[in-house]
Coordinates of C-alpha atoms and ligand atoms in Angstrom, one line a residue:
X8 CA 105.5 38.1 184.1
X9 CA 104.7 38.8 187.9
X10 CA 102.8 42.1 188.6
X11 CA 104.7 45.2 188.8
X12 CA 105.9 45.9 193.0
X13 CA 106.7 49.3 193.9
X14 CA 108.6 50.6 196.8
X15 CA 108.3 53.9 197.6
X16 CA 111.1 56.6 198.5
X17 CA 111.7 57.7 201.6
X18 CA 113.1 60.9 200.8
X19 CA 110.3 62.2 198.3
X20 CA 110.8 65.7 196.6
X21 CA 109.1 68.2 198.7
X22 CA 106.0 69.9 196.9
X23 CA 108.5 73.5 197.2
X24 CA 111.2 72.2 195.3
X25 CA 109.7 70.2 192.7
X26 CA 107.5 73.5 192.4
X27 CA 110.8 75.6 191.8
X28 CA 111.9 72.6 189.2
X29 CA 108.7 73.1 187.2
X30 CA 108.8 76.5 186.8
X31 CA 112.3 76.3 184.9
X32 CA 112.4 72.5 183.8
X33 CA 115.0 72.9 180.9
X34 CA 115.7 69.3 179.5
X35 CA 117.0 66.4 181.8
X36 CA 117.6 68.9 184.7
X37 CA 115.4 67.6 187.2
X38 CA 114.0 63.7 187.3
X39 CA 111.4 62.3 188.7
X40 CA 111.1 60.1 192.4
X41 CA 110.8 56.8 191.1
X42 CA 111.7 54.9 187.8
X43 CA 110.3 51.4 186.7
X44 CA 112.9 48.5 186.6
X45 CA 112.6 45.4 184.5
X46 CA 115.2 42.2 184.5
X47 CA 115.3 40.0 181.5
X48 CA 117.7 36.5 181.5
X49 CA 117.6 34.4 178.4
X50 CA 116.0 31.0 179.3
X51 CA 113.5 33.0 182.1
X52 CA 112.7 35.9 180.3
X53 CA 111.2 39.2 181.8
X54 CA 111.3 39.0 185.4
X55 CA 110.4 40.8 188.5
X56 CA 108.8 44.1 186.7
X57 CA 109.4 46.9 190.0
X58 CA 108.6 50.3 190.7
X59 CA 111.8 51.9 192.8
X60 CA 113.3 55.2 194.4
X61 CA 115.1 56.7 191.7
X62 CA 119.1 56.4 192.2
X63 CA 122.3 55.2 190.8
X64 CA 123.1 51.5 189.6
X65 CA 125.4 49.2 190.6
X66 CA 127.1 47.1 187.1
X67 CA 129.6 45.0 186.0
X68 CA 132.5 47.1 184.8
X69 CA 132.1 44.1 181.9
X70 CA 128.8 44.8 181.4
X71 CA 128.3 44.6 177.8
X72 CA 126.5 48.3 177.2
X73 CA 129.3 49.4 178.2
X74 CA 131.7 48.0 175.9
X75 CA 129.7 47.6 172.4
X76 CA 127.3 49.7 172.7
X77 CA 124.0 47.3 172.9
X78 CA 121.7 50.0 174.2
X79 CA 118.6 51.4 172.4
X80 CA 115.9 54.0 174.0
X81 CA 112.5 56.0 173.6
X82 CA 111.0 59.2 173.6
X83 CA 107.3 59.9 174.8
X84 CA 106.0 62.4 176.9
X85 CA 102.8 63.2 178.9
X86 CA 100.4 66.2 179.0
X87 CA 98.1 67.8 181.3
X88 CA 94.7 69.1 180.4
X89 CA 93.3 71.9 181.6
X90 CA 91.3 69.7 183.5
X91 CA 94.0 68.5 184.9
X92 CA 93.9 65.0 183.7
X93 CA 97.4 63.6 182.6
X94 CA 97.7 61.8 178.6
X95 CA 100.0 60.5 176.4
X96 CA 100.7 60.5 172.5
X97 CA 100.7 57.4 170.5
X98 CA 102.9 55.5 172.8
X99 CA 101.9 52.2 170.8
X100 CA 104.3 53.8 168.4
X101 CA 107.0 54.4 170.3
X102 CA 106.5 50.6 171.6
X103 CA 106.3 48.9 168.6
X104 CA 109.6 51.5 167.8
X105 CA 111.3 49.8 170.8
X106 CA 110.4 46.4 169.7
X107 CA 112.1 47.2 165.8
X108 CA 115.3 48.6 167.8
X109 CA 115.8 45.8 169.9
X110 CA 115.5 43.2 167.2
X111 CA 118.3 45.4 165.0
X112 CA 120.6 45.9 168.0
X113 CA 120.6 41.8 168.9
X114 CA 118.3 42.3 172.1
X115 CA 115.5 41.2 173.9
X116 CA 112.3 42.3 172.7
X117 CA 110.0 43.9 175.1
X118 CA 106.3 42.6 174.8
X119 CA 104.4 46.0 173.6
X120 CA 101.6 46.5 176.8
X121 CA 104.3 45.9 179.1
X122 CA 106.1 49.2 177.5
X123 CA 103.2 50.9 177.6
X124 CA 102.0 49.7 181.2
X125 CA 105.1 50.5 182.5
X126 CA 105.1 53.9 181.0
X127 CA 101.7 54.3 182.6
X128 CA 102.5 53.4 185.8
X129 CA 105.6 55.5 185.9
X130 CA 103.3 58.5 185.0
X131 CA 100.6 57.6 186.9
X132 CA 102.7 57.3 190.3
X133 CA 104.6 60.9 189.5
X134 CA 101.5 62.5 187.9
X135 CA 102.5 65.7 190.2
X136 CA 105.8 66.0 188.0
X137 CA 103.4 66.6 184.9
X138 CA 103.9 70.4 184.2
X139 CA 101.1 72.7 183.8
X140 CA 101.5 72.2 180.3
X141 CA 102.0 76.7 180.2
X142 CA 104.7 77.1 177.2
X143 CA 104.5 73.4 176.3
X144 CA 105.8 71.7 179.2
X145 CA 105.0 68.8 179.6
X146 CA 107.0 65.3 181.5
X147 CA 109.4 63.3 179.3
X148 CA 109.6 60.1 179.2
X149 CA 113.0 58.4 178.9
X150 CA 112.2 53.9 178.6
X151 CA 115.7 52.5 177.5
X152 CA 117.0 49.6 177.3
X153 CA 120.8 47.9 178.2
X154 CA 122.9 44.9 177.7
X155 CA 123.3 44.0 181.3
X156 CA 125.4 40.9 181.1
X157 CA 129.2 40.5 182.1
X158 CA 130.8 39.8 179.0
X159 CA 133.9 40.8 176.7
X160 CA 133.3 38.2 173.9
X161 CA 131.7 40.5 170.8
X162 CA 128.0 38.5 170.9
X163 CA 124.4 39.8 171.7
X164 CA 123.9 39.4 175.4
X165 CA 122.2 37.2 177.7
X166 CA 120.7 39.3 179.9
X167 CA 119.5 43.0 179.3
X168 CA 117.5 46.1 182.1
X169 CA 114.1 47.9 180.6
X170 CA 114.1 51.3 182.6
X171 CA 111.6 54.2 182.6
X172 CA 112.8 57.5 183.4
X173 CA 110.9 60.9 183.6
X174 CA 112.4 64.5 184.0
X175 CA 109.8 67.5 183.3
X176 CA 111.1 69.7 180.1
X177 CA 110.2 72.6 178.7
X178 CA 110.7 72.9 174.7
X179 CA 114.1 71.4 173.8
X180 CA 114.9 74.2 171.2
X181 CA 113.4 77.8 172.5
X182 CA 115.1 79.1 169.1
X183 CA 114.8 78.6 165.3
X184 CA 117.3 76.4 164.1
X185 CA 120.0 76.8 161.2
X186 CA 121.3 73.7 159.8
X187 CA 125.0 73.0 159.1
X188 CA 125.1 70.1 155.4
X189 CA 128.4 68.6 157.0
X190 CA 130.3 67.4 154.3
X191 CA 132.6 65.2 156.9
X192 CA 130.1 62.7 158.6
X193 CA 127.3 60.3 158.2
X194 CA 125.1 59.2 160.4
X195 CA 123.6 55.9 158.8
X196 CA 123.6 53.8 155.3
X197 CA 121.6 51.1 154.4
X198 CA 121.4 48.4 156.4
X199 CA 123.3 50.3 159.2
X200 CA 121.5 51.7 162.7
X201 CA 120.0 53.9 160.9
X202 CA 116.1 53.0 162.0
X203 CA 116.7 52.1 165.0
X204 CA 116.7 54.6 167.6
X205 CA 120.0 53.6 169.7
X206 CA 122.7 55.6 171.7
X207 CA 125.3 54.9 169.1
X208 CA 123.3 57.0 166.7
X209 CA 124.0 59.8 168.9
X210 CA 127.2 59.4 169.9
X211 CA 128.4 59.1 166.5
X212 CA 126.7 62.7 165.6
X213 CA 128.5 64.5 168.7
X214 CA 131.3 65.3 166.6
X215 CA 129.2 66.8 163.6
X216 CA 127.3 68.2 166.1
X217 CA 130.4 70.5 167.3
X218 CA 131.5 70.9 163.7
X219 CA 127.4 72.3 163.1
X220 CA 127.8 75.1 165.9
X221 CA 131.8 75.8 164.7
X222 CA 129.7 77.1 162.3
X223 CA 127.0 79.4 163.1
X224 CA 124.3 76.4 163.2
X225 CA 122.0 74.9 165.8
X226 CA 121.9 71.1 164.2
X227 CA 123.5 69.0 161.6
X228 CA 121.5 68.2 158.1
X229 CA 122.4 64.4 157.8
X230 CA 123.1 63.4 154.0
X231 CA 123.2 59.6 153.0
X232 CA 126.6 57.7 153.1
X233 CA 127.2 56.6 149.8
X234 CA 127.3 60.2 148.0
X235 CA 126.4 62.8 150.5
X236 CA 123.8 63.6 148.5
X237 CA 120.5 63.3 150.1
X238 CA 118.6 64.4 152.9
X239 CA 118.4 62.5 155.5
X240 CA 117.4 63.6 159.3
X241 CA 118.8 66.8 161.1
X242 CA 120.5 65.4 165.0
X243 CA 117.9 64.7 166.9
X244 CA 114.7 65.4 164.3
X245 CA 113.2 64.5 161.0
X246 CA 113.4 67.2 158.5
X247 CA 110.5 68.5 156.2
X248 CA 110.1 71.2 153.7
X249 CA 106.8 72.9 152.2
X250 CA 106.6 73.8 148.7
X251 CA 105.5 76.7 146.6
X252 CA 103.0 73.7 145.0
X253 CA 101.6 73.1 148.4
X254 CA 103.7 70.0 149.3
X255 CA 105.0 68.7 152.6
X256 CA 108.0 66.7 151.8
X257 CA 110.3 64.7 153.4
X258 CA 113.1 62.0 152.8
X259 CA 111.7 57.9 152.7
X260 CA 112.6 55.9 155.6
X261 CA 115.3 53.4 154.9
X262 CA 118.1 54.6 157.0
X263 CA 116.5 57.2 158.9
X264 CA 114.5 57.5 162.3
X265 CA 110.6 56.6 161.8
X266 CA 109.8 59.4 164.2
X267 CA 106.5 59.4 165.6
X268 CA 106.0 63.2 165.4
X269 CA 107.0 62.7 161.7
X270 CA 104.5 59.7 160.9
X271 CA 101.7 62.5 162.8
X272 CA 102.7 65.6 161.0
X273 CA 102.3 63.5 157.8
X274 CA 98.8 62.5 158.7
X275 CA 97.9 66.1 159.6
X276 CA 99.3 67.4 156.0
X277 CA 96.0 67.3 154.3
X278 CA 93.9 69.1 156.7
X279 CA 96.0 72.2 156.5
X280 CA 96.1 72.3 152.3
X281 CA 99.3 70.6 152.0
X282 CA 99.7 66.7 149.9
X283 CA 102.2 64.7 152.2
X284 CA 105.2 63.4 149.9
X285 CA 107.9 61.2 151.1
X286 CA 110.6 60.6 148.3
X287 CA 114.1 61.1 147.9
X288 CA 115.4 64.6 148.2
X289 CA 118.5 65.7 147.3
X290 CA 120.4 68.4 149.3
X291 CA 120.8 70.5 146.5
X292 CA 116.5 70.2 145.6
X293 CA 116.8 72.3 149.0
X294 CA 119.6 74.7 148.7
X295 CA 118.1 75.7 144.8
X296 CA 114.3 75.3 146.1
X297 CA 115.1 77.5 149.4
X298 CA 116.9 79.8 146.8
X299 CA 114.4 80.1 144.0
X300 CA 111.4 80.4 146.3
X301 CA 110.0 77.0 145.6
X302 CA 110.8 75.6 149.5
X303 CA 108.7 78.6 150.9
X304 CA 109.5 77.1 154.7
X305 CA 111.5 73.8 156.5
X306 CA 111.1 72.6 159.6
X307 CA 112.1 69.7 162.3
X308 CA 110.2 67.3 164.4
X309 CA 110.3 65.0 167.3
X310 CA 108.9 64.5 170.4
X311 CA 111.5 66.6 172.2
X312 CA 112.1 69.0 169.8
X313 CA 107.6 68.5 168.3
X314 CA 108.0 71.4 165.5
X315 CA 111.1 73.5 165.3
X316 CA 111.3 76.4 162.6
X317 CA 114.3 75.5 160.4
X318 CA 115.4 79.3 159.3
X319 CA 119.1 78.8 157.1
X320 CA 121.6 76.4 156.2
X321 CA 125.1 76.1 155.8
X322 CA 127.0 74.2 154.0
X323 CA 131.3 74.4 152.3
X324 CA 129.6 74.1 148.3
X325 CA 127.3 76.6 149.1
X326 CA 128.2 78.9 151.9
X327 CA 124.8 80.4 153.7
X328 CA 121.5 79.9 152.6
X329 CA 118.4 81.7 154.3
X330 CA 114.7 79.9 154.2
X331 CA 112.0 82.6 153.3
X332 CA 112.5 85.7 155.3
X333 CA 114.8 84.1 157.9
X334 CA 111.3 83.5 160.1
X335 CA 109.2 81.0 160.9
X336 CA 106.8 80.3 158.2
X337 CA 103.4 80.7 158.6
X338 CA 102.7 76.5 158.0
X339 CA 104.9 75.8 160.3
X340 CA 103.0 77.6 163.0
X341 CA 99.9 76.0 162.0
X342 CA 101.0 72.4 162.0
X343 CA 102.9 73.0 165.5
X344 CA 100.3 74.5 167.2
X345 CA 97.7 71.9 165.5
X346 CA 99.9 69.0 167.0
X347 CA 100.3 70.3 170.5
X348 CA 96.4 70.9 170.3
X349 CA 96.0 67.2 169.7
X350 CA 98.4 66.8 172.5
X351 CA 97.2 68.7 175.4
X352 CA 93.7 68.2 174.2
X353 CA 92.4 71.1 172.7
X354 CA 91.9 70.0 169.3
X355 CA 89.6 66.6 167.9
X356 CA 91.7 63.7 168.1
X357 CA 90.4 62.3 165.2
X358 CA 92.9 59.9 165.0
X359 CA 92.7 58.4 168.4
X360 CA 96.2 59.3 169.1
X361 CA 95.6 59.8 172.7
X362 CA 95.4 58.3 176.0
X363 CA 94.3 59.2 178.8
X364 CA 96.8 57.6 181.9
X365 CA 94.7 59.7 184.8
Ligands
LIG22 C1 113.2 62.6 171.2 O1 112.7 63.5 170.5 O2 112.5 62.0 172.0 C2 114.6 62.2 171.1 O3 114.9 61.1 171.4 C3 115.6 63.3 170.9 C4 116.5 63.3 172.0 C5 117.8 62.6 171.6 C6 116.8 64.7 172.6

């Protein structure tokens, strides 16, 4: 593949208003100057890798995302350091993620250092959108991925678009979250979409989504498809729970989202006194555990939402259920503020999680 161009706005943000934009980023309220475009066409493969003025696109009202769907994406983000230098988390993950997406959804894989070069570049060229990092902020990274080709026959397209958007955010849930067991919807079964991180995941959760704040809850708690029985994900997180016995457990993968945050939590479990278990978990293991006392705390993760205090449930069998004292648990603070520590630098890497962009 050629080197990547770039061509520069003409109408860049002034240093005022992206000021303004950074002191209240929200989430996808402001974007950055410039994204990165890449081209792919079966038979000449990735092509003409470009850095460009951020603005709409012209497609094919045929275009095949549009009518089936063939769209997957990623989540990153980067931090700056006190010293001002700019880093990201484990984006080899989220690469090698984007890679195991495309080959479910029928697309065109994306080599792995052109993900994360492209990533870098983006990052590197907008490092002035990189919040101060006060509160958490930090600059989200949106790479996605469309089917790009013309086409109403049903069949995986010819031709697809990489992009790499950016938009500064501040933490995507300023609240502790209650969780609504919907008894209506699923989000994934075996050998569905379920591990692969693509838009029809989340359009198909909208609904339950509504139905979660109809009652008095933040986020769905995803149950499997076949019995509505076991935990799976909440919308837009991973799910884990810490035990009376000092265990941090949470559902297998299969049919949910390997998130990155999740993989990192588990890796952290030890060195806060807690034995990382991933089995199956059954909703009502919760709603008894969170009753009895044995689930002392739950909580959610992902890179948007890193560690978000999961505080009740509700659910039609058992009406409300309150975690603990109905605060965030003390192990829950720990692991959140040992991640972000990681993240922004303030705490050993021992891992070698991450890297620095500039
Ligand atoms: C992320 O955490 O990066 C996600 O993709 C969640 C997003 C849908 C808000």
């Amino acid at each position: 593949m050629a080197e990547f161009s770039l061509t520069r706005t003409t109408h860049p943000t002034s240093p005022a208003v992206r000021q303004a934009a950074l002191a209240d980023p929200g989430f996808g309220r402001h974007y950055v100057d410039h994204m990165v475009v890449i081209d792919y066409v079966e038979g000449d493969g990735w092509q003409d890798p470009r850095i460009l003025p951020m603005s709409d696109w012209s497609l094919h009202p045929a275009a095949a995302v549009l009518h089936y769907g063939q769209e997957i994406f990623e989540g990153l983000k980067a931090y700056r350091r006190d010293d001002d230098s700019i880093w990201l988390f484990r984006p080899d993950r989220n690469a090698a993620r984007f890679v195991n997406s495309a080959r479910r959804l029928g697309m065109a894989e994306l080599p792995e250092d052109v993900f994360v070069e492209a990533v870098e570049r983006i990052v590197a060229l907008e490092r002035d959108w990189v919040p101060a990092g006060e509160n958490e902020q930090s600059l989200y990274i949106r790479p996605f991925m469309i089917a790009s080709e013309a086409l109403l026959g049903v069949r995986e397209a010819k031709s697809y678009r990489f992009s790499v958007i950016c938009t500064p955010v501040g933490p995507y849930y300023s609240e502790p979250v209650k969780l609504w067991i919907t008894p209506n919807y699923t989000r994934a079964a075996i050998g569905g979409t379920g591990e692969a991180k693509c838009g029809g995941n989340y359009a198909a959760s909208l609904v339950a989504t509504e139905e979660a704040y109809a009652n008095g809850c933040g986020q769905v708690l995803w149950t499997d498809g076949a019995e509505h029985k076991w935990v799976e994900e909440c919308g837009t997180m991973n799910v884990m729970f810490v035990t009376a016995d000092g265990e941090l457990l949470t559902p297998s993968l299969g049919s949910i989202l390997p998130g990155v945050t999740r993989d990192s939590i588990l890796k952290l479990a030890d060195a806060h006194g807690l034995k990382a278990v991933e089995r199956p978990i059954s909703v009502d293991e919760v709603l008894d555990g969170v009753e009895s006392g044995q689930i002392t705390e739950v909580f959610a993760c992902g890179t948007a939402a890193v560690v978000t205090p999961i505080v009740g449930f509700n659910s039609p069998q058992r009406g409300v259920a309150v975690v603990g004292d109905g605060q965030p648990g003390p192990k829950t603070e720990e692991i959140r503020r040992h991640l972000v520590d990681i993240q922004f630098g303030r705490a050993e890497d021992t891992f070698g999680w991450t890297r620095k962009v500039c």
